[in-house]
Amino acid sequence: MRTRPTGRRARAALAVTALLGGAALTGLPAPTASAADGPLTVQYRTSAAGTTADQSEPWFKVRNTGTGPVQLSQVRIRYYFKADAPDAAYRFACSWAVVGCSAVTGTFGTLPRPTATADRYLEIGFTPAAGSLAPGADTGDLQLRFHRADWQPLRQSDDYSFGPTRTSYADWDKVTARLAGATVWGTGPEDDGPTDPTDPPGEGGQTLFDDFDYSSHTDPALPAHGWSVRADAGGPGVPGATWDPSKVTFSSSGGNSVMDLETSTAGTGTSTTHTEILTRSMKFAYGTYAARVRFSDAPVSGPDGDRVVQTFFTINDLKAPMADDYAEYDFEYLPNGGWGEPSSILYTTSWETYNPDPWQAVNQHSESRRSFAGWHDLVVTIDDSGITYYVDGAHFGTHDGAYLPERPMSINFNQWLIDLDGQQSTTPRAYHQQVDYVLHVKDQVLTPTQVAARIEALRAAGTSFVDEVPAP
C-alpha cells in the first residue's frame, strides 16, 4: 500500500459557526448565530399517525436559515421516544431521501436520565456525500422509519417527539438539531445528552489542547508549548527535498487562528519543500486524539497531479526493523492517489511494526476512495479493546487490539510528496493543508460529540493552549 510510514480566541458559538462556509483557503468562517438563534430549523411530519404502529415514520426536512453554507456531515437530528420495554431493541431504515439514503445514517442512543416520555433517541446524521446546504435551502424529504427488532407493534402515544396531528411538514421543536455537538434547534427532554460532555467519566483525563494561536514558526511560544517545526533532512518523500520551517505559517480569520502547512515543488528534488510540525515529547498513548484539518485537492497555482500526502498522526521511533514496540496511527489523505491508488483516497492505518529494507509492513487500515477536500473533524480513540477512527462524527474504521501502543508517541502533522512521477512539469506549484486545533485527552474515550463539546468549552473559557499531560 505504501513505501514507508509518515511518519483563536473564540466564544461558545464558534464551535458551531466554524463549520459554516469555509471555502476560502486563508481561514475558517466568521461567527454567525448562537445556539439560541441557530442556523438550522427542522420540519417534521409523521407518515404513521396511529397511537400504535408497526413502525414509526418520522419524516424531516432540515433548512439552513443562516447566512453561510452548512456542511450536512456536521448535522445531527435527535428524535426522542419511550422504549416499549427496557430490553427492546430497534432498527432504523431510510425509505427515500432527496440527498440519497446512502448519505443518511441512523443510530439509537439511551438518555442518561430518562423522563416519562423519553429514554431513547434516534439520531439522524449525514455522510460527507450529502454535501452542504446553501442559505435558504433545505434537504428535501428525509423519509425515515424505525421499528422494534422483533417487529412487535410499537406504542407512539407516549413518545416525546411524536406529533400525531403533524401530517404535513411544519417546524417542530420537539426534535433537536445539533451542529458540531451544540444544539441549534429545538428542545429535548430534561437533561438530554451526556451527564457532562465536557468532563466525561473515567480516570485520568489530562488534556492537551492547542488552538495554534502563534505569530510564525519562530514564535518562542511554539517550543515553549512543546512543538518542533521540522528542519532536518530525510524521509519520507522526494529524495533531495528539504523540510522548510518557514512554510509553516499562522493566520486568523473570523476571530479564529489557523495553522497552514505549505508543500511546493518545481518538479525536481532540490526544488521540493515538505512541511512538518510535531510534539517534542513522546508522551501520548491511550485516550482520545482529535483535530480539525482542511485537506485540499489541488495546488493554489500551477499544474495539479502531484502525489501529495496530507496527514494527522501519532508515532514513536522504530528502534530496530520489525521491533514490536513500534506504534503509529494515521489519517493520510492522498488527493491525487499514490501507493498504487489512481485518485483521491483517505487512509486510516494502525501500525504494529515494519521493516524498511526489504519492505515489510504489519498494519491494519481502512480507506475511502473519494475527495475529502475541505474541513474535516478527525478523531481517533485508543483503549484496551482497539483503535477507532471517526471522520466528521461518523465511524470510519475500528482496528484490532493487536495494534495497541506499547510505548508513548508524539503528535504530528505533515504534508509531503511521495515522488515526482504524478506530475513531471517544472512549473512551480504549492499545496496547502490547514489545521484549526488539536486535542488529546489522556486515558479517556470521548465520542465525536463529546470532543466538539470539549472544544466549545475550552474556547468559551478563552483557552488557546493547555497541556496537562505528564511526561512519561
Tab-separated table of C-alpha atoms in Angstrom, residues 24 62 116 162-163 173 192 206 259 284 316 319 327 329 353 361 366 370 464-465:
chain	number	residue	atom	x	y	z
A	24	ALA	CA	-11.517	30.145	1.473
A	62	VAL	CA	-33.613	20.412	7.518
A	116	ALA	CA	-41.856	9.874	31.338
A	162	PHE	CA	-44.215	12.114	18.192
A	163	GLY	CA	-46.789	14.508	16.732
A	173	ASP	CA	-39.207	21.998	18.164
A	192	ASP	CA	-30.803	15.404	27.259
A	206	GLN	CA	-5.364	15.264	31.466
A	259	MET	CA	-2.055	26.813	11.057
A	284	PHE	CA	0.871	10.293	24.346
A	316	ASN	CA	7.073	6.680	18.015
A	319	LYS	CA	14.198	1.036	17.319
A	327	ALA	CA	3.320	2.325	17.106
A	329	TYR	CA	-1.871	5.769	13.982
A	353	THR	CA	5.788	-2.600	13.044
A	361	ALA	CA	4.618	-3.965	6.975
A	366	SER	CA	-9.465	1.399	6.462
A	370	ARG	CA	-13.370	9.857	-2.822
A	464	SER	CA	-5.953	28.847	23.453
A	465	PHE	CA	-3.446	26.363	24.899
